[in-house]
Amino acid sequence: MNILLVEDEPKVADFIRKGLQEQLHPVELAYDGLFGEKLALENEYDLVILDVILPGISGLELCRRIRRFKPDLPILLLTALGSTKDKVAGLESGADDYLVKPFHFDELLARVKALGRRRLLTSPGVQYRIADLEVDGYKKTVRRAGKEIILTAKEFSLLELLIVNKNRVLSRTHIAETVWGINYDRGTNLIDVYINYLRSKIDKGFTPTLIHTVIGMGYVLKEE
Amino acid sequence: MNILLVEDEPKVADFIRKGLQEQLHPVELAYDGLFGEKLALENEYDLVILDVILPGISGLELCRRIRRFKPDLPILLLTALGSTKDKVAGLESGADDYLVKPFHFDELLARVKALGRRRLLTSPGVQYRIADLEVDGYKKTVRRAGKEIILTAKEFSLLELLIVNKNRVLSRTHIAETVWGINYDRGTNLIDVYINYLRSKIDKGFTPTLIHTVIGMGYVLKEE
DNA sequence: ATCTTCCACCAATAGTATGTTCATGTCGAG
DNA sequence: CTCGACATGAACATACTATTGGTGGAAGAT
């Protein structure tokens, strides 16, 4: 899930960004409201996390502006203030959810997941299986025919995307945006390379093969 | 917190499972009493949620059976019956708490949290083991291959977290929050250093090694 | 008070796996 | 046969992690 984080305190920003990246979400960061607005409007994020206290324009104002042009984009507000009045103000600005700092990171993750599910319908982070391949998004493990397979973070992220959308052809563009982030735009065959890595780890030596190329369109994970 | 849910109505089961997973609890599901009993006795859960009305054996009977072998395992009963008599019957069967359907999910969550906390606080005698490593959460002792190993407080706390979540990849963020408390400071490699301390004490010179790095994601304690 | 010891923590450096690119090889369609 | 599209292997760069030495402070001993 592509996430835009607007937070001016470097330490907090870093903490949140790293935590989300450890869950394999691509994260982009804006240090002030104006830049945040620019990014939010120019790109297609799945979620925006906004600090209320920002230099430039306030989080609430930014929230309203984003909401005006992107009514469906989920917005999560962060703030140090915890009064009911603040919460109401936040929600009235169009935020979908509200989290008071300091928070336990798991709490943030839970809300991120909840907001993400609203538009994706599928939520990575649970268990998936196809044929004799099992992917556990919680433990971050992969097994084929009962045997554990070790993947790197990027490989896992790619496989998770494929298995969540099994039987559906995924374009390279879509894969790039989901796994590598919004602003991925290199003229290389990086995705092909990673598909190749995955194949050698989860398909080589097993039947049936699960990763299929659809020429001109992209890749699918399916049986047969 | 690992949760076992025994519930035969698929809709209700799904509702509860999804809600709990959103809070990042791993949930396993049994659709009848016998299978529930098998799972409960064979695995290490932190909490069992039981429907009273079940095919096979009843929830009350199941509760008694589990209680016989796992006196410390928290059990939460769910039922459509709301009379005092029913509640008493449930609690007398050894359940720790009782919730009448239909309920608001927040209510369930609150109880789940409460039972979880109780277990963490009053968890004397919790012993964990993986391969030839034994950790006694009560005596605060650690042994590998029968030989006692002396750890400092922080080291023990870290090891305890790892072994409670064995086979699951733990992110640095999660580790930082659990062992060191909420802190935004990821500017140092303190966690890496403590992992290194632990490795030198419990892995060095032994096979198999138990602490594994998952680059980009965190660390796991597991065999293999 | 002072000394000693141990623990928690930090920072710099060395080390390694991963991420990325590029050149080349293969395959099928037309 | 030729082209486009994809697969593959290897080389390179980067990012992440391991390791070690050192600092400071707290607790206990003298």
XYZ file of C-alpha atoms (C1' of nucleotides) in Angstrom:
508
model
C 0.000 0.000 0.000
C 1.465 3.330 -1.037
C 1.513 5.762 1.819
C 2.199 9.471 1.961
C 3.465 10.661 5.298
C 3.373 14.359 6.122
C 5.332 15.020 9.280
C 7.829 17.712 10.103
C 9.646 16.263 13.074
C 12.469 14.248 11.541
C 12.654 11.727 14.332
C 8.974 10.951 14.349
C 8.887 10.850 10.582
C 11.764 8.428 10.518
C 10.217 6.234 13.138
C 6.937 5.958 11.280
C 8.527 5.555 7.899
C 10.820 2.775 9.002
C 8.042 0.995 10.812
C 5.819 1.056 7.757
C 8.617 -0.011 5.489
C 9.297 -2.974 7.721
C 5.753 -3.980 6.881
C 6.716 -3.603 3.228
C 4.724 -0.472 2.463
C 6.334 2.037 0.123
C 6.374 5.378 1.935
C 6.942 8.897 0.664
C 7.639 11.705 3.023
C 6.832 15.405 3.015
C 8.233 17.694 5.687
C 5.701 20.455 5.304
C 2.112 21.051 4.353
C 2.654 22.603 0.973
C 4.905 19.901 -0.304
C 2.542 17.346 1.177
C -0.336 18.871 -0.708
C 1.595 18.825 -3.941
C 2.499 15.168 -3.553
C -0.986 14.158 -2.464
C -2.640 15.751 -5.439
C -0.121 14.702 -8.043
C 0.169 11.051 -7.137
C -2.141 8.157 -6.424
C -1.594 7.111 -2.835
C -3.659 4.577 -0.990
C -3.410 6.442 2.272
C -2.203 9.750 3.675
C -0.925 10.090 7.219
C -0.963 13.697 8.357
C 0.458 15.342 11.401
C -1.877 18.095 12.570
C 0.938 20.374 13.608
C 2.826 21.348 10.490
C 4.824 24.285 9.217
C 3.195 26.048 6.288
C -0.426 25.061 6.332
C -1.913 23.116 9.221
C -2.800 19.479 8.987
C -6.487 20.257 9.257
C -6.352 22.724 6.404
C -4.313 20.312 4.322
C -6.836 17.619 5.072
C -9.666 19.813 3.781
C -7.768 20.688 0.637
C -6.957 17.096 -0.167
C -10.511 16.095 0.565
C -11.814 18.640 -1.903
C -10.024 17.011 -4.829
C -9.733 13.424 -3.655
C -12.851 12.574 -1.715
C -12.055 8.868 -1.585
C -8.460 9.015 -0.437
C -8.226 7.737 3.136
C -6.639 10.189 5.549
C -5.313 9.403 8.983
C -4.582 12.306 11.329
C -1.883 12.311 13.963
C -1.729 14.749 16.792
C -0.356 15.406 20.206
C -3.673 16.829 21.311
C -6.220 14.425 22.662
C -9.339 16.356 23.535
C -12.722 15.500 22.108
C -12.842 18.899 20.494
C -9.665 18.189 18.564
C -10.962 14.862 17.439
C -14.182 16.370 16.224
C -12.299 19.113 14.391
C -10.157 16.490 12.745
C -13.023 14.348 11.631
C -14.953 17.384 10.423
C -12.046 18.319 8.235
C -12.644 15.089 6.420
C -10.197 12.739 8.090
C -11.191 9.100 8.231
C -9.452 8.305 11.446
C -7.554 9.901 14.240
C -4.598 8.821 16.347
C -3.196 10.578 19.392
C 0.537 10.723 19.957
C 2.281 9.019 21.498
C 0.826 5.821 20.180
C 1.787 2.204 20.120
C 2.959 1.370 16.645
C 0.694 -1.638 16.401
C -2.214 0.719 16.821
C -1.097 2.735 13.834
C -0.657 -0.429 11.827
C -4.135 -1.634 12.691
C -5.652 1.608 11.468
C -3.547 1.661 8.350
C -4.775 -1.814 7.553
C -8.371 -0.954 8.270
C -8.290 2.122 6.047
C -6.465 0.257 3.328
C -8.917 -2.556 3.282
C -11.742 -0.166 2.617
C -10.561 0.391 -0.913
C -8.594 -2.727 -1.657
C -11.035 -5.307 -0.323
C -8.121 -7.657 0.108
C -5.803 -7.161 3.014
C -2.318 -8.500 2.951
C -1.140 -9.656 6.305
C -2.956 -12.931 6.584
C -2.493 -16.341 5.118
C -2.875 -17.201 1.497
C -2.433 -20.418 -0.412
C -2.552 -21.604 -3.962
C -1.818 -25.190 -4.892
C 0.882 -26.265 -2.418
C 2.250 -22.776 -1.936
C 1.544 -21.099 1.381
C 2.262 -17.479 2.195
C 1.893 -16.189 5.720
C 1.778 -12.423 5.702
C 1.906 -12.316 9.463
C 4.919 -14.467 10.121
C 6.440 -13.436 6.793
C 7.055 -17.017 5.817
C 6.633 -18.892 2.564
C 6.363 -22.609 2.103
C 6.038 -24.720 -0.989
C 5.112 -28.385 -0.596
C 5.664 -27.960 3.124
C 9.233 -26.784 2.779
C 10.186 -23.319 3.924
C 11.486 -20.909 1.329
C 13.531 -17.873 2.234
C 12.719 -14.693 0.356
C 14.144 -11.212 0.568
C 11.905 -8.303 1.511
C 11.279 -7.231 -2.075
C 10.688 -10.764 -3.244
C 8.205 -11.313 -0.461
C 6.414 -8.108 -1.213
C 6.084 -9.099 -4.856
C 4.865 -12.582 -4.046
C 2.336 -11.217 -1.596
C 0.951 -8.940 -4.277
C 0.717 -11.817 -6.717
C -0.992 -14.190 -4.341
C -3.454 -11.619 -3.071
C -4.441 -11.094 -6.693
C -4.120 -14.683 -7.776
C -5.679 -15.555 -11.104
C -5.634 -11.894 -12.051
C -3.140 -10.540 -14.547
C -1.065 -7.748 -13.031
C 0.561 -5.200 -15.294
C 4.161 -4.219 -14.806
C 3.021 -0.693 -14.046
C 0.743 -1.890 -11.299
C 3.394 -4.154 -9.850
C 5.938 -1.354 -9.914
C 3.640 1.041 -8.127
C 2.618 -1.419 -5.476
C 5.954 -2.956 -4.659
C 8.400 -0.173 -5.485
C 6.249 2.882 -4.892
C 4.519 5.592 -6.845
C 7.448 7.310 -8.387
C 9.072 4.281 -9.862
C 10.016 5.169 -13.390
C 13.182 3.547 -14.512
C 13.506 2.171 -17.953
C 14.869 -1.136 -16.773
C 13.594 -4.667 -16.549
C 13.802 -4.776 -12.802
C 10.416 -6.403 -12.431
C 11.314 -9.162 -14.860
C 14.424 -9.789 -12.856
C 12.455 -10.131 -9.656
C 9.915 -12.389 -11.301
C 12.863 -14.467 -12.318
C 14.178 -14.563 -8.746
C 10.777 -15.644 -7.498
C 10.469 -18.309 -10.149
C 13.804 -19.787 -9.280
C 12.799 -19.939 -5.638
C 9.185 -21.010 -5.700
C 8.641 -22.615 -9.094
C 11.913 -24.298 -9.974
C 11.670 -27.980 -9.201
C 7.985 -27.909 -8.387
C 4.849 -28.707 -10.343
C 2.696 -27.090 -11.355
C 4.443 -23.829 -12.082
C 2.505 -20.953 -10.601
C 3.995 -17.793 -12.059
C 2.928 -17.249 -15.637
C 3.856 -14.605 -18.144
C 1.099 -12.987 -20.147
C 2.912 -11.516 -23.074
C 2.260 -7.867 -23.546
C 0.232 -7.610 -20.360
C 2.117 -8.733 -17.308
C 2.200 -11.666 -14.907
C -0.285 -13.911 -13.123
C -0.073 -16.320 -10.251
C -2.333 -19.287 -10.933
C -2.503 -23.042 -11.119
C -2.470 -24.940 -14.405
C -1.466 -12.689 21.239
C -2.291 -16.057 19.735
C -5.968 -16.754 19.871
C -7.988 -19.890 19.252
C -11.564 -19.268 18.213
C -14.089 -22.089 18.416
C -17.280 -21.073 16.690
C -19.502 -23.001 14.306
C -21.462 -20.221 12.650
C -19.277 -19.148 9.723
C -20.533 -15.583 9.667
C -19.904 -14.957 13.309
C -16.595 -16.756 13.156
C -15.456 -14.648 10.274
C -16.553 -11.451 11.895
C -14.626 -12.158 15.050
C -11.576 -13.487 13.302
C -11.238 -10.518 11.033
C -11.730 -8.082 13.857
C -9.058 -9.734 15.941
C -6.646 -9.964 13.074
C -7.069 -6.286 12.495
C -5.676 -5.843 15.964
C -2.774 -7.994 14.801
C -3.680 -11.073 16.771
C -3.054 -14.334 14.968
C -6.280 -16.318 15.070
C -6.914 -19.968 14.443
C -10.394 -21.219 13.941
C -12.146 -24.469 14.781
C -15.666 -25.107 13.637
C -16.536 -27.763 16.161
C -15.779 -28.778 19.692
C -13.641 -31.790 18.956
C -11.344 -30.019 16.587
C -11.216 -27.106 18.980
C -10.126 -29.408 21.755
C -7.424 -30.912 19.601
C -6.039 -27.500 18.658
C -6.238 -26.147 22.176
C -4.309 -29.028 23.652
C -1.738 -29.386 20.929
C -0.785 -25.743 20.519
C 0.236 -22.836 22.673
C -2.445 -20.186 22.626
C -2.681 -17.140 24.797
C -6.449 -17.123 24.771
C -9.356 -19.309 23.730
C -12.683 -17.857 22.683
C -15.428 -20.449 22.850
C -18.979 -20.402 21.649
C -21.202 -22.244 24.087
C -23.414 -23.689 21.387
C -21.274 -26.026 19.345
C -21.718 -29.183 17.316
C -19.931 -32.167 18.799
C -19.262 -31.354 22.408
C -20.705 -28.257 24.027
C -18.676 -25.195 24.827
C -19.055 -25.794 28.536
C -17.783 -29.325 28.295
C -14.927 -28.217 26.085
C -14.081 -25.532 28.583
C -13.838 -28.102 31.346
C -11.655 -30.379 29.277
C -9.247 -27.628 28.338
C -9.133 -26.446 31.912
C -8.149 -29.881 33.103
C -4.920 -29.853 31.091
C -4.192 -26.155 30.800
C -5.241 -24.507 34.018
C -3.618 -21.209 33.134
C -4.977 -20.732 29.647
C -7.502 -17.874 29.610
C -10.894 -18.839 28.229
C -13.580 -16.438 27.098
C -17.089 -17.806 26.570
C -19.548 -16.484 24.042
C -23.210 -17.280 24.122
C -26.611 -16.236 22.956
C -28.046 -17.066 26.357
C -27.992 -14.268 28.839
C -29.442 -15.585 32.041
C -27.571 -15.451 35.271
C -27.782 -19.216 35.504
C -25.980 -19.583 32.200
C -23.265 -17.195 33.225
C -22.712 -19.038 36.441
C -22.588 -22.360 34.600
C -19.968 -20.914 32.283
C -17.777 -19.566 35.000
C -18.098 -22.783 36.964
C -16.833 -24.674 33.956
C -13.624 -22.775 34.352
C -14.089 -19.867 31.957
C -12.369 -16.641 32.874
C -14.883 -14.328 31.305
C -18.219 -14.334 29.645
C -19.773 -12.315 26.832
C -23.384 -12.402 25.697
C -24.193 -12.244 21.989
C -24.895 -10.005 20.306
C -22.067 -7.802 21.501
C -20.277 -4.717 20.325
C -16.883 -5.670 18.999
C -15.118 -3.125 21.184
C -16.456 -4.985 24.143
C -14.898 -8.188 22.980
C -11.629 -6.408 22.325
C -11.582 -4.878 25.756
C -11.998 -8.295 27.333
C -9.424 -9.863 25.104
C -6.984 -7.174 26.132
C -7.828 -7.566 29.781
C -7.338 -11.322 29.691
C -4.114 -10.865 27.800
C -2.763 -8.446 30.340
C -3.677 -10.693 33.175
C -1.753 -13.483 31.563
C 1.297 -11.333 31.044
C 1.285 -10.098 34.593
C 0.451 -13.368 36.258
C 2.327 -15.675 34.053
C 4.373 -17.602 36.538
C 5.567 -20.904 35.320
C 5.485 -19.953 31.698
C 8.223 -21.906 30.135
C 9.147 -21.736 26.565
C 11.428 -23.927 24.603
C 12.697 -24.167 21.118
C 15.190 -26.789 20.095
C 17.405 -27.229 23.162
C 16.863 -23.716 24.459
C 14.708 -23.328 27.540
C 13.445 -20.046 28.915
C 11.704 -19.852 32.252
C 9.721 -16.641 32.443
C 9.151 -17.063 36.139
C 12.570 -17.902 37.432
C 14.128 -15.741 34.729
C 16.530 -18.451 33.809
C 17.782 -19.591 30.456
C 19.368 -22.865 29.554
C 20.785 -24.104 26.317
C 21.587 -27.790 25.967
C 20.989 -28.109 29.697
C 23.606 -25.536 30.615
C 22.551 -22.390 32.370
C 23.156 -19.090 30.638
C 23.291 -15.787 32.467
C 21.580 -12.872 30.781
C 21.159 -9.265 31.804
C 17.677 -7.850 32.271
C 17.452 -6.325 28.811
C 18.860 -9.379 27.156
C 16.332 -11.551 28.899
C 13.492 -9.277 27.985
C 14.513 -9.389 24.364
C 14.888 -13.145 24.358
C 11.518 -13.559 26.018
C 9.881 -11.483 23.303
C 11.580 -13.521 20.623
C 10.673 -16.879 22.054
C 7.078 -15.947 22.759
C 6.828 -15.020 19.097
C 8.998 -17.790 17.791
C 8.840 -18.413 14.059
C 7.429 -14.951 13.532
C 9.501 -12.134 12.102
C 9.577 -9.228 14.536
C 10.287 -5.780 13.191
C 12.770 -3.535 14.930
C 9.949 -1.117 15.587
C 7.974 -3.754 17.401
C 10.988 -4.903 19.371
C 11.863 -1.351 20.330
C 8.390 -0.682 21.636
C 8.040 -3.920 23.510
C 11.451 -4.158 25.119
C 12.412 -0.508 25.428
C 8.990 1.123 25.583
C 7.534 3.675 23.263
C 10.319 5.683 21.767
C 10.728 7.386 18.470
C 14.449 7.085 18.534
C 15.614 4.767 15.838
C 18.768 6.747 15.261
C 20.911 4.125 16.903
C 21.542 0.445 16.334
C 20.838 -0.539 19.900
C 18.614 -3.431 18.912
C 21.264 -4.851 16.636
C 23.748 -4.644 19.442
C 21.516 -6.553 21.820
C 20.777 -9.150 19.199
C 24.496 -9.518 18.948
C 24.832 -9.944 22.717
C 22.140 -12.592 22.682
C 23.726 -14.401 19.790
C 27.064 -14.549 21.482
C 25.438 -16.021 24.577
C 22.841 -18.409 23.256
C 23.897 -19.192 19.711
C 27.671 -19.116 19.717
C 29.013 -22.621 19.911
C 25.640 -24.287 19.573
C 23.760 -25.813 16.666
C 21.392 -25.029 15.228
C 21.560 -21.279 15.472
C 18.223 -19.898 16.550
C 18.371 -16.150 15.980
C 18.017 -15.255 12.355
C 18.164 -11.931 10.569
C 15.551 -11.125 7.960
C 17.054 -8.243 6.097
C 14.753 -5.275 5.747
C 12.168 -6.765 8.096
C 13.665 -7.686 11.440
C 14.630 -10.798 13.395
C 13.166 -14.238 14.071
C 13.809 -16.973 16.570
C 13.421 -20.341 14.907
C 15.000 -23.685 14.243
C 16.442 -24.729 10.887
C 33.550 9.125 50.085
C 35.931 6.478 46.807
C 36.644 2.605 44.101
C 35.103 -1.213 41.395
C 32.163 -3.628 38.507
C 28.622 -4.332 35.540
C 25.082 -2.879 32.567
C 22.929 0.084 29.082
C 23.897 2.591 25.397
C 26.329 4.866 21.423
C 29.242 5.354 17.269
C 32.533 4.056 13.835
C 34.052 0.566 10.931
C 34.018 -3.659 8.541
C 31.325 -6.966 6.271
C 27.614 -8.944 3.481
C 23.252 -9.589 1.315
C 20.304 -7.326 -1.514
C 18.763 -4.137 -5.068
C 19.644 -2.630 -9.577
C 21.489 -2.378 -14.123
C 23.107 -4.126 -18.370
C 24.457 -7.313 -21.905
C 23.253 -11.337 -23.926
C 20.375 -15.439 -24.842
C 15.897 -17.526 -26.029
C 11.398 -17.996 -27.804
C 7.280 -17.396 -30.597
C 4.469 -14.642 -33.946
C 3.964 -12.975 -38.247
C 13.874 -14.699 -41.067
C 13.225 -10.905 -38.277
C 11.416 -8.524 -34.744
C 9.639 -7.746 -30.290
C 9.202 -9.352 -25.834
C 10.815 -11.787 -22.174
C 14.490 -14.679 -19.484
C 18.830 -15.123 -17.575
C 23.449 -14.477 -15.663
C 26.771 -11.671 -14.020
C 28.662 -7.319 -12.485
C 28.169 -3.336 -9.866
C 26.342 -0.151 -6.308
C 23.799 0.467 -2.326
C 21.707 -0.348 1.812
C 21.516 -2.926 5.648
C 23.651 -5.523 9.418
C 27.557 -7.343 12.536
C 31.076 -6.368 15.451
C 33.915 -4.027 18.514
C 35.620 -0.536 21.560
C 34.433 3.007 24.318
C 31.519 6.238 27.585
C 28.703 7.127 31.459
C 25.990 5.995 35.258
C 24.086 3.073 38.962
C 24.773 -0.222 42.631
C 27.421 -2.384 45.761
C 31.889 -2.996 48.233
C 35.606 -1.111 50.823
